[in-house]
XYZ file of C-alpha atoms in Angstrom:
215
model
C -31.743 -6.607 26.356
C -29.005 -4.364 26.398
C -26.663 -6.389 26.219
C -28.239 -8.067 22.830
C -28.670 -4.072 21.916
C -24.352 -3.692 22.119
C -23.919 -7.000 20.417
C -26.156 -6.080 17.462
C -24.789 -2.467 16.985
C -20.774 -4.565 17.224
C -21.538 -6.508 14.709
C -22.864 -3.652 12.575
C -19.987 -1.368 12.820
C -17.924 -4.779 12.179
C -20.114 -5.048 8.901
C -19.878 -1.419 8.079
C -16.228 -1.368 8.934
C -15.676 -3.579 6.262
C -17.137 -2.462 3.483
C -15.734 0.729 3.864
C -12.346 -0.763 3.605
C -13.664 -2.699 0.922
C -14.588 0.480 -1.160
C -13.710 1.861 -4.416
C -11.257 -0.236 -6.460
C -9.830 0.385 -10.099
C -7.967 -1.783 -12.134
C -6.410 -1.034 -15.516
C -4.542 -3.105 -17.575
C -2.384 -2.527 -20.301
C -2.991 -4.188 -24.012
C 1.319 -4.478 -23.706
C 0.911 -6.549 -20.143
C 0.948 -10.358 -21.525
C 3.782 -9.386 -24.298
C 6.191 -7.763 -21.920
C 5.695 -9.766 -18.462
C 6.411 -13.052 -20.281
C 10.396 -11.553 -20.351
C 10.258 -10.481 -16.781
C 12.778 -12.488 -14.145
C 13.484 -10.074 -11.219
C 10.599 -7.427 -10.155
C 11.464 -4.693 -7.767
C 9.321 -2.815 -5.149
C 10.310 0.646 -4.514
C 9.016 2.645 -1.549
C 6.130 4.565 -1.910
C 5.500 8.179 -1.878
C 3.339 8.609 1.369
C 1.918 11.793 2.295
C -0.018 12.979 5.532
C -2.147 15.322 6.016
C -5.041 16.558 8.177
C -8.165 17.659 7.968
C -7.611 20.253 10.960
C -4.136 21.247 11.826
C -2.991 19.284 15.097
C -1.878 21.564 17.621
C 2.042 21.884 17.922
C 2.283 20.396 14.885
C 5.646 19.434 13.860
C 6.334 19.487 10.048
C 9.916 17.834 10.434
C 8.318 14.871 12.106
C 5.119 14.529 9.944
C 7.885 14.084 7.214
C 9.812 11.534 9.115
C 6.435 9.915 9.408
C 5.593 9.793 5.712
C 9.582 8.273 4.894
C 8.301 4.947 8.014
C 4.922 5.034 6.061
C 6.661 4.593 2.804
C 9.136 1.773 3.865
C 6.797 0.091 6.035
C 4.311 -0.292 2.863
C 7.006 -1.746 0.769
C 8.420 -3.660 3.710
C 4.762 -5.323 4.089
C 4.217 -5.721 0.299
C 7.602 -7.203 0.130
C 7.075 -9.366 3.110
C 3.637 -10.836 1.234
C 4.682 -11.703 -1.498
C 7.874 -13.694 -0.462
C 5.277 -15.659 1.777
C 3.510 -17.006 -1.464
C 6.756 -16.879 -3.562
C 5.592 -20.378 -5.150
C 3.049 -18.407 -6.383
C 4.670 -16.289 -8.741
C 6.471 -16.347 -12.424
C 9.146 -14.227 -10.893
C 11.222 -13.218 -7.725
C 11.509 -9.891 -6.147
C 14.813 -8.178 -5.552
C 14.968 -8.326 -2.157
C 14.486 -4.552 -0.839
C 17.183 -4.107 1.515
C 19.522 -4.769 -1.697
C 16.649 -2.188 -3.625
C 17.401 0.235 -1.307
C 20.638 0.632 -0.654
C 20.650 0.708 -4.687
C 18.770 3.608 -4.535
C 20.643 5.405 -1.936
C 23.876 5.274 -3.931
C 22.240 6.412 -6.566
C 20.936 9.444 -4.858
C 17.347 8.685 -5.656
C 15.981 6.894 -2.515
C 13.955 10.139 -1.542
C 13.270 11.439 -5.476
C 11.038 8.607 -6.323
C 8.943 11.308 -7.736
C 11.152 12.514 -9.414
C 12.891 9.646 -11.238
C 11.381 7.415 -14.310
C 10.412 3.809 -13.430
C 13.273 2.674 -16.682
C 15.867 4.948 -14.634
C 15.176 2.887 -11.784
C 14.848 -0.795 -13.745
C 18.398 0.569 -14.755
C 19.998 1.781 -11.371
C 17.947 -1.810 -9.733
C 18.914 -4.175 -12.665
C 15.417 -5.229 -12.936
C 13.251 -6.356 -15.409
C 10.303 -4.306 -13.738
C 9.654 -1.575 -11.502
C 6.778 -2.127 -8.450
C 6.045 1.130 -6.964
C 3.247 3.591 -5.960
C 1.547 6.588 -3.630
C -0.353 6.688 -0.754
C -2.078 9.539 0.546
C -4.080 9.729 3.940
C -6.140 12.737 5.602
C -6.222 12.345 9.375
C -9.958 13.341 10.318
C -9.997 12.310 14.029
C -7.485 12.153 16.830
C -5.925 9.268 18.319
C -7.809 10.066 21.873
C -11.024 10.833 20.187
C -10.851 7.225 18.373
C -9.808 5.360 21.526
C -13.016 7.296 23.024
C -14.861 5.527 20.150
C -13.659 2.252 20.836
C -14.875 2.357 24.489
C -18.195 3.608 23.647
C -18.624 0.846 21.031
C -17.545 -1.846 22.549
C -13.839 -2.042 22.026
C -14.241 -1.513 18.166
C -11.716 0.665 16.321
C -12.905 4.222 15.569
C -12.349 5.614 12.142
C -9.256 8.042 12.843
C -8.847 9.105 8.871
C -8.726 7.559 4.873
C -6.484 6.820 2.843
C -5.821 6.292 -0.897
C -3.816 3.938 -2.310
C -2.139 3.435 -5.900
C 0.066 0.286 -7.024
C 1.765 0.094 -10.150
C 3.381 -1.901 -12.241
C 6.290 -0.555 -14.715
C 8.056 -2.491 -17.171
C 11.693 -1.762 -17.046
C 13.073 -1.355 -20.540
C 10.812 1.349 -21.701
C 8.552 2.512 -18.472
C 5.987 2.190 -19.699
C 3.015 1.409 -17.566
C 1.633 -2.065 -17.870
C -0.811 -2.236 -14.745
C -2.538 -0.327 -11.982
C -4.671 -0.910 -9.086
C -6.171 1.607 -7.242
C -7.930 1.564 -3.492
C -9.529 3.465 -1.281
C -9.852 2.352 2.181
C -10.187 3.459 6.146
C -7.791 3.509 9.001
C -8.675 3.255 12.962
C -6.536 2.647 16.046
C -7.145 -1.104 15.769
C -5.442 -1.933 12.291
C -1.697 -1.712 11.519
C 0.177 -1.230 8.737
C 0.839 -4.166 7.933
C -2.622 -5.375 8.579
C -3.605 -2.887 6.121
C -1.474 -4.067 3.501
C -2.222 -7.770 3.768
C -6.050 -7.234 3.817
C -5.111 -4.805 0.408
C -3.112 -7.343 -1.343
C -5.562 -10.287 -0.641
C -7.786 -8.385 -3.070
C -4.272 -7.545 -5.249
C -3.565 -11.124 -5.831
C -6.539 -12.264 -7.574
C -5.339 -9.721 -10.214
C -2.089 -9.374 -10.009
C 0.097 -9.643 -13.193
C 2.543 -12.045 -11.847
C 0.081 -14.844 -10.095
C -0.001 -18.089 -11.623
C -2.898 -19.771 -12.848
Protein backbone atom coordinates (compact mmCIF):
# COMPACT_ATOMS: atom_id res chain seq x y z
CA UNK A 1 0.00 0.00 0.00
CA UNK A 2 2.79 2.14 0.41
CA UNK A 3 4.38 1.43 -2.16
CA UNK A 4 1.14 2.26 -4.52
CA UNK A 5 1.04 5.52 -2.01
CA UNK A 6 4.94 6.65 -3.53
CA UNK A 7 3.94 5.66 -7.00
CA UNK A 8 0.79 7.82 -6.99
CA UNK A 9 2.38 10.93 -5.30
CA UNK A 10 5.61 10.27 -8.42
CA UNK A 11 3.43 10.50 -10.85
CA UNK A 12 1.79 13.62 -9.42
CA UNK A 13 4.80 15.69 -8.93
CA UNK A 14 5.69 14.28 -12.61
CA UNK A 15 2.21 15.85 -13.64
CA UNK A 16 2.67 18.96 -11.63
CA UNK A 17 6.24 19.25 -12.73
CA UNK A 18 5.09 19.72 -16.01
CA UNK A 19 2.72 22.06 -16.11
CA UNK A 20 4.67 24.31 -14.26
CA UNK A 21 7.23 24.26 -16.95
CA UNK A 22 4.49 24.48 -19.22
CA UNK A 23 3.28 27.88 -17.71
CA UNK A 24 2.77 31.28 -18.91
CA UNK A 25 3.57 31.83 -22.61
CA UNK A 26 3.22 35.11 -24.80
CA UNK A 27 3.50 35.47 -28.28
CA UNK A 28 3.41 38.68 -30.30
CA UNK A 29 3.70 39.13 -33.73
CA UNK A 30 4.40 41.91 -35.77
CA UNK A 31 1.85 43.20 -38.73
CA UNK A 32 5.68 43.80 -40.66
CA UNK A 33 6.62 39.82 -39.99
CA UNK A 34 5.34 38.18 -43.46
CA UNK A 35 6.68 41.42 -45.55
CA UNK A 36 10.16 41.45 -44.15
CA UNK A 37 10.99 37.58 -43.44
CA UNK A 38 10.18 36.76 -47.09
CA UNK A 39 13.87 38.76 -47.82
CA UNK A 40 15.60 36.99 -45.03
CA UNK A 41 18.67 34.38 -46.11
CA UNK A 42 21.07 34.18 -43.10
CA UNK A 43 19.53 34.58 -39.37
CA UNK A 44 21.87 35.00 -36.49
CA UNK A 45 21.57 33.97 -32.78
CA UNK A 46 23.33 36.13 -30.41
CA UNK A 47 23.94 35.14 -26.79
CA UNK A 48 21.61 36.03 -24.36
CA UNK A 49 21.71 38.33 -21.50
CA UNK A 50 21.43 35.87 -18.45
CA UNK A 51 21.19 37.08 -15.06
CA UNK A 52 21.23 35.20 -11.58
CA UNK A 53 20.02 35.97 -8.72
CA UNK A 54 18.74 34.64 -5.38
CA UNK A 55 16.13 34.81 -3.34
CA UNK A 56 18.46 34.64 -0.09
CA UNK A 57 22.05 35.53 -0.44
CA UNK A 58 24.22 32.20 -0.53
CA UNK A 59 26.77 32.27 1.99
CA UNK A 60 30.36 33.20 0.65
CA UNK A 61 28.89 34.34 -2.18
CA UNK A 62 31.16 35.17 -4.91
CA UNK A 63 29.99 38.01 -7.28
CA UNK A 64 32.98 37.44 -9.82
CA UNK A 65 31.86 33.89 -10.29
CA UNK A 66 28.01 34.40 -10.31
CA UNK A 67 29.06 36.63 -13.35
CA UNK A 68 31.17 34.03 -14.96
CA UNK A 69 28.09 31.93 -14.46
CA UNK A 70 25.62 34.20 -16.21
CA UNK A 71 28.43 34.66 -19.50
CA UNK A 72 28.19 29.93 -19.57
CA UNK A 73 24.36 30.55 -19.10
CA UNK A 74 24.27 32.91 -21.97
CA UNK A 75 26.42 30.83 -24.47
CA UNK A 76 25.11 27.63 -23.44
CA UNK A 77 21.40 28.98 -24.36
CA UNK A 78 22.51 30.07 -27.73
CA UNK A 79 24.77 27.05 -28.09
CA UNK A 80 21.48 24.80 -27.45
CA UNK A 81 19.17 27.02 -29.58
CA UNK A 82 21.77 26.92 -32.22
CA UNK A 83 22.32 23.25 -31.87
CA UNK A 84 18.21 22.74 -32.43
CA UNK A 85 17.69 24.29 -35.02
CA UNK A 86 20.59 22.95 -37.26
CA UNK A 87 19.03 19.46 -36.27
CA UNK A 88 15.75 20.36 -38.24
CA UNK A 89 17.61 22.66 -40.73
CA UNK A 90 15.25 21.09 -43.58
CA UNK A 91 12.81 22.70 -41.74
CA UNK A 92 13.49 26.16 -42.25
CA UNK A 93 13.32 29.08 -45.12
CA UNK A 94 16.73 30.10 -43.95
CA UNK A 95 20.18 29.08 -42.40
CA UNK A 96 21.75 30.33 -39.30
CA UNK A 97 25.20 31.86 -39.22
CA UNK A 98 26.89 29.45 -37.52
CA UNK A 99 27.75 31.01 -33.90
CA UNK A 100 31.26 30.31 -33.48
CA UNK A 101 31.68 32.63 -36.75
CA UNK A 102 28.74 35.05 -34.72
CA UNK A 103 30.90 35.28 -32.05
CA UNK A 104 34.08 35.86 -32.84
CA UNK A 105 32.22 38.70 -35.02
CA UNK A 106 31.17 40.14 -32.05
CA UNK A 107 34.32 40.01 -30.17
CA UNK A 108 36.17 42.05 -32.79
CA UNK A 109 33.73 44.27 -32.71
CA UNK A 110 33.93 44.86 -29.05
CA UNK A 111 30.31 44.05 -28.44
CA UNK A 112 30.28 40.34 -27.38
CA UNK A 113 29.54 41.41 -23.65
CA UNK A 114 27.34 44.86 -24.60
CA UNK A 115 24.51 42.99 -26.09
CA UNK A 116 22.51 45.32 -24.03
CA UNK A 117 23.86 47.82 -25.07
CA UNK A 118 24.01 47.53 -28.88
CA UNK A 119 20.88 47.78 -31.49
CA UNK A 120 19.81 44.48 -33.13
CA UNK A 121 20.58 46.62 -36.99
CA UNK A 122 24.18 47.36 -35.39
CA UNK A 123 24.55 43.82 -34.97
CA UNK A 124 22.70 42.58 -38.52
CA UNK A 125 25.55 45.04 -39.67
CA UNK A 126 28.73 43.91 -37.65
CA UNK A 127 27.08 39.84 -38.39
CA UNK A 128 26.14 40.48 -42.11
CA UNK A 129 22.79 39.13 -41.46
CA UNK A 130 19.56 39.56 -42.67
CA UNK A 131 18.15 39.12 -39.00
CA UNK A 132 19.11 39.29 -35.55
CA UNK A 133 17.94 36.13 -32.99
CA UNK A 134 18.57 37.15 -29.54
CA UNK A 135 17.05 37.49 -26.01
CA UNK A 136 17.19 37.53 -21.85
CA UNK A 137 16.90 35.17 -19.36
CA UNK A 138 16.51 35.81 -15.86
CA UNK A 139 16.40 33.13 -12.97
CA UNK A 140 15.91 33.55 -9.02
CA UNK A 141 17.53 30.66 -7.18
CA UNK A 142 14.91 29.81 -4.31
CA UNK A 143 16.43 26.53 -2.98
CA UNK A 144 19.88 25.07 -2.65
CA UNK A 145 21.42 22.44 -4.56
CA UNK A 146 21.59 20.09 -1.20
CA UNK A 147 18.15 21.03 -0.17
CA UNK A 148 16.82 19.85 -3.81
CA UNK A 149 18.87 16.64 -3.85
CA UNK A 150 17.12 16.18 -0.24
CA UNK A 151 13.87 16.53 -2.26
CA UNK A 152 14.66 14.10 -4.73
CA UNK A 153 15.33 11.36 -2.11
CA UNK A 154 12.28 12.02 -0.22
CA UNK A 155 10.20 11.84 -3.44
CA UNK A 156 11.37 9.20 -4.98
CA UNK A 157 14.30 10.30 -7.04
CA UNK A 158 12.25 13.23 -8.62
CA UNK A 159 13.96 16.59 -9.20
CA UNK A 160 13.20 19.26 -6.57
CA UNK A 161 12.33 22.71 -7.72
CA UNK A 162 15.76 24.61 -6.98
CA UNK A 163 14.45 28.18 -8.60
CA UNK A 164 12.42 29.91 -11.95
CA UNK A 165 13.29 31.34 -14.58
CA UNK A 166 12.02 33.72 -17.31
CA UNK A 167 12.69 33.55 -20.64
CA UNK A 168 12.38 36.08 -23.71
CA UNK A 169 13.21 35.22 -27.54
CA UNK A 170 13.19 37.65 -30.14
CA UNK A 171 13.27 38.11 -33.42
CA UNK A 172 14.87 41.42 -35.12
CA UNK A 173 14.92 42.21 -38.62
CA UNK A 174 18.26 43.47 -39.64
CA UNK A 175 17.90 46.49 -41.88
CA UNK A 176 15.87 48.61 -39.61
CA UNK A 177 15.62 46.64 -36.01
CA UNK A 178 12.77 46.67 -35.79
CA UNK A 179 11.05 43.97 -33.85
CA UNK A 180 9.10 41.48 -35.87
CA UNK A 181 8.41 38.63 -33.19
CA UNK A 182 8.54 37.63 -29.56
CA UNK A 183 7.93 34.73 -27.43
CA UNK A 184 7.94 34.82 -23.97
CA UNK A 185 8.15 31.79 -21.16
CA UNK A 186 8.13 31.18 -17.89
CA UNK A 187 9.27 27.95 -16.63
CA UNK A 188 11.03 25.89 -13.51
CA UNK A 189 14.45 24.51 -12.95
CA UNK A 190 15.48 21.39 -10.56
CA UNK A 191 18.67 19.34 -10.23
CA UNK A 192 17.35 16.83 -12.78
CA UNK A 193 17.06 19.06 -16.03
CA UNK A 194 19.98 20.62 -17.95
CA UNK A 195 20.40 23.31 -19.97
CA UNK A 196 20.08 22.02 -22.78
CA UNK A 197 17.17 19.94 -21.76
CA UNK A 198 15.61 23.11 -20.92
CA UNK A 199 16.02 24.61 -24.14
CA UNK A 200 14.85 21.72 -26.28
CA UNK A 201 11.65 21.16 -24.19
CA UNK A 202 11.30 25.40 -24.76
CA UNK A 203 11.77 25.34 -28.41
CA UNK A 204 9.45 22.27 -29.03
CA UNK A 205 6.73 24.73 -28.04
CA UNK A 206 8.90 27.63 -30.19
CA UNK A 207 8.62 25.75 -33.36
CA UNK A 208 5.03 25.48 -33.82
CA UNK A 209 5.28 29.33 -34.00
CA UNK A 210 8.25 30.18 -35.08
CA UNK A 211 8.62 32.71 -37.99
CA UNK A 212 10.94 30.71 -40.02
CA UNK A 213 9.13 27.01 -39.95
CA UNK A 214 7.78 25.83 -43.06
CA UNK A 215 4.40 24.85 -43.65
Amino acid sequence: MKKLILIMLSLMMTATAYAQFEGSKQIFTSPKLAEEKAGHKVVAIVPFVAKITYRKMPKNFDAAANKEQERTMSKAIQSGMYTFFLRRASDYTVEFQDIEKTNILLKKAGVLDKLDETTKDELAKILGVDAVIGGTFDTEQTKTEAGAIASAVLFGGLGGKTGSGTLTLTLNDGKSGDLLWRFFKTMDDNIMASTDDLIERMMRKVTRNFPYHKY
